[in-house]
Amino acid sequence: MYADIHTYITTQYATNIAVLIFAILLMVFGIGSIVFNKERDKNDKND
């Protein structure tokens, strides 16, 4: 019984961490692409 609960909690914990990392990566890529596009637009206007 204890082992089942422990496994369940560990699985939930691992899933939560995976989702968290995925969300952070999406956020970083999203912000990064926005910044990159702004920089590229500035460069295009300068030319």
GROMACS .gro file of N, CA and C in nm:
model
  141
    1MET      N    1   0.085  -0.120   0.000
    1MET     CA    2   0.000   0.000   0.000
    1MET      C    3   0.089   0.125   0.000
    2TYR      N    4   0.183   0.130   0.092
    2TYR     CA    5   0.272   0.246   0.101
    2TYR      C    6   0.352   0.263  -0.028
    3ALA      N    7   0.398   0.149  -0.082
    3ALA     CA    8   0.479   0.153  -0.204
    3ALA      C    9   0.396   0.210  -0.320
    4ASP      N   10   0.269   0.172  -0.327
    4ASP     CA   11   0.182   0.222  -0.434
    4ASP      C   12   0.167   0.373  -0.424
    5ILE      N   13   0.142   0.422  -0.303
    5ILE     CA   14   0.127   0.566  -0.281
    5ILE      C   15   0.257   0.638  -0.316
    6HIS      N   16   0.368   0.581  -0.272
    6HIS     CA   17   0.499   0.641  -0.297
    6HIS      C   18   0.526   0.649  -0.448
    7THR      N   19   0.496   0.541  -0.520
    7THR     CA   20   0.516   0.538  -0.665
    7THR      C   21   0.427   0.642  -0.732
    8TYR      N   22   0.302   0.650  -0.687
    8TYR     CA   23   0.207   0.745  -0.743
    8TYR      C   24   0.256   0.888  -0.725
    9ILE      N   25   0.299   0.920  -0.602
    9ILE     CA   26   0.349   1.054  -0.572
    9ILE      C   27   0.472   1.085  -0.657
   10THR      N   28   0.563   0.989  -0.667
   10THR     CA   29   0.686   1.009  -0.746
   10THR      C   30   0.651   1.033  -0.892
   11THR      N   31   0.555   0.956  -0.945
   11THR     CA   32   0.514   0.972  -1.084
   11THR      C   33   0.452   1.109  -1.106
   12GLN      N   34   0.364   1.149  -1.015
   12GLN     CA   35   0.301   1.281  -1.024
   12GLN      C   36   0.406   1.390  -1.020
   13TYR      N   37   0.502   1.376  -0.930
   13TYR     CA   38   0.610   1.473  -0.911
   13TYR      C   39   0.693   1.485  -1.038
   14ALA      N   40   0.729   1.370  -1.096
   14ALA     CA   41   0.809   1.369  -1.219
   14ALA      C   42   0.731   1.432  -1.334
   15THR      N   43   0.601   1.402  -1.342
   15THR     CA   44   0.518   1.459  -1.448
   15THR      C   45   0.509   1.610  -1.431
   16ASN      N   46   0.489   1.655  -1.308
   16ASN     CA   47   0.480   1.799  -1.283
   16ASN      C   48   0.609   1.869  -1.322
   17ILE      N   49   0.723   1.811  -1.289
   17ILE     CA   50   0.853   1.870  -1.324
   17ILE      C   51   0.868   1.875  -1.476
   18ALA      N   52   0.828   1.767  -1.544
   18ALA     CA   53   0.838   1.762  -1.691
   18ALA      C   54   0.753   1.871  -1.753
   19VAL      N   55   0.630   1.887  -1.703
   19VAL     CA   56   0.540   1.991  -1.754
   19VAL      C   57   0.598   2.128  -1.727
   20LEU      N   58   0.653   2.147  -1.608
   20LEU     CA   59   0.713   2.275  -1.569
   20LEU      C   60   0.829   2.310  -1.662
   21ILE      N   61   0.918   2.214  -1.685
   21ILE     CA   62   1.033   2.237  -1.774
   21ILE      C   63   0.984   2.270  -1.914
   22PHE      N   64   0.883   2.196  -1.962
   22PHE     CA   65   0.828   2.218  -2.095
   22PHE      C   66   0.771   2.359  -2.105
   23ALA      N   67   0.697   2.402  -2.002
   23ALA     CA   68   0.639   2.536  -2.001
   23ALA      C   69   0.747   2.643  -2.002
   24ILE      N   70   0.852   2.623  -1.922
   24ILE     CA   71   0.963   2.719  -1.917
   24ILE      C   72   1.032   2.727  -2.053
   25LEU      N   73   1.055   2.611  -2.116
   25LEU     CA   74   1.118   2.609  -2.248
   25LEU      C   75   1.033   2.684  -2.349
   26LEU      N   76   0.902   2.658  -2.348
   26LEU     CA   77   0.812   2.727  -2.440
   26LEU      C   78   0.819   2.877  -2.418
   27MET      N   79   0.818   2.919  -2.292
   27MET     CA   80   0.824   3.061  -2.258
   27MET      C   81   0.954   3.122  -2.307
   28VAL      N   82   1.065   3.053  -2.281
   28VAL     CA   83   1.197   3.103  -2.322
   28VAL      C   84   1.204   3.116  -2.474
   29PHE      N   85   1.159   3.013  -2.545
   29PHE     CA   86   1.161   3.017  -2.691
   29PHE      C   87   1.069   3.126  -2.743
   30GLY      N   88   0.952   3.141  -2.680
   30GLY     CA   89   0.857   3.244  -2.722
   30GLY      C   90   0.916   3.383  -2.705
   31ILE      N   91   0.970   3.412  -2.586
   31ILE     CA   92   1.030   3.543  -2.560
   31ILE      C   93   1.152   3.562  -2.650
   32GLY      N   94   1.232   3.459  -2.664
   32GLY     CA   95   1.352   3.466  -2.748
   32GLY      C   96   1.318   3.498  -2.892
   33SER      N   97   1.214   3.435  -2.946
   33SER     CA   98   1.177   3.460  -3.085
   33SER      C   99   1.122   3.601  -3.102
   34ILE      N  100   1.047   3.650  -3.002
   34ILE     CA  101   0.993   3.786  -3.008
   34ILE      C  102   1.109   3.886  -3.009
   35VAL      N  103   1.203   3.868  -2.918
   35VAL     CA  104   1.320   3.957  -2.910
   35VAL      C  105   1.399   3.950  -3.041
   36PHE      N  106   1.419   3.829  -3.090
   36PHE     CA  107   1.495   3.809  -3.214
   36PHE      C  108   1.426   3.880  -3.330
   37ASN      N  109   1.293   3.868  -3.338
   37ASN     CA  110   1.219   3.934  -3.446
   37ASN      C  111   1.229   4.085  -3.436
   38LYS      N  112   1.223   4.139  -3.315
   38LYS     CA  113   1.236   4.284  -3.296
   38LYS      C  114   1.374   4.330  -3.341
   39GLU      N  115   1.477   4.256  -3.302
   39GLU     CA  116   1.614   4.291  -3.341
   39GLU      C  117   1.628   4.286  -3.493
   40ARG      N  118   1.569   4.185  -3.554
   40ARG     CA  119   1.577   4.169  -3.699
   40ARG      C  120   1.504   4.284  -3.769
   41ASP      N  121   1.390   4.324  -3.714
   41ASP     CA  122   1.315   4.436  -3.772
   41ASP      C  123   1.398   4.564  -3.765
   42LYS      N  124   1.464   4.586  -3.652
   42LYS     CA  125   1.551   4.704  -3.636
   42LYS      C  126   1.660   4.702  -3.742
   43ASN      N  127   1.722   4.587  -3.760
   43ASN     CA  128   1.829   4.574  -3.858
   43ASN      C  129   1.778   4.599  -4.000
   44ASP      N  130   1.658   4.551  -4.030
   44ASP     CA  131   1.601   4.572  -4.163
   44ASP      C  132   1.577   4.720  -4.188
   45LYS      N  133   1.529   4.792  -4.087
   45LYS     CA  134   1.501   4.936  -4.102
   45LYS      C  135   1.631   5.015  -4.118
   46ASN      N  136   1.737   4.968  -4.054
   46ASN     CA  137   1.866   5.039  -4.062
   46ASN      C  138   1.925   5.030  -4.202
   47ASP      N  139   1.899   4.922  -4.272
   47ASP     CA  140   1.962   4.902  -4.403
   47ASP      C  141   1.911   4.999  -4.506
   0.00000   0.00000   0.00000
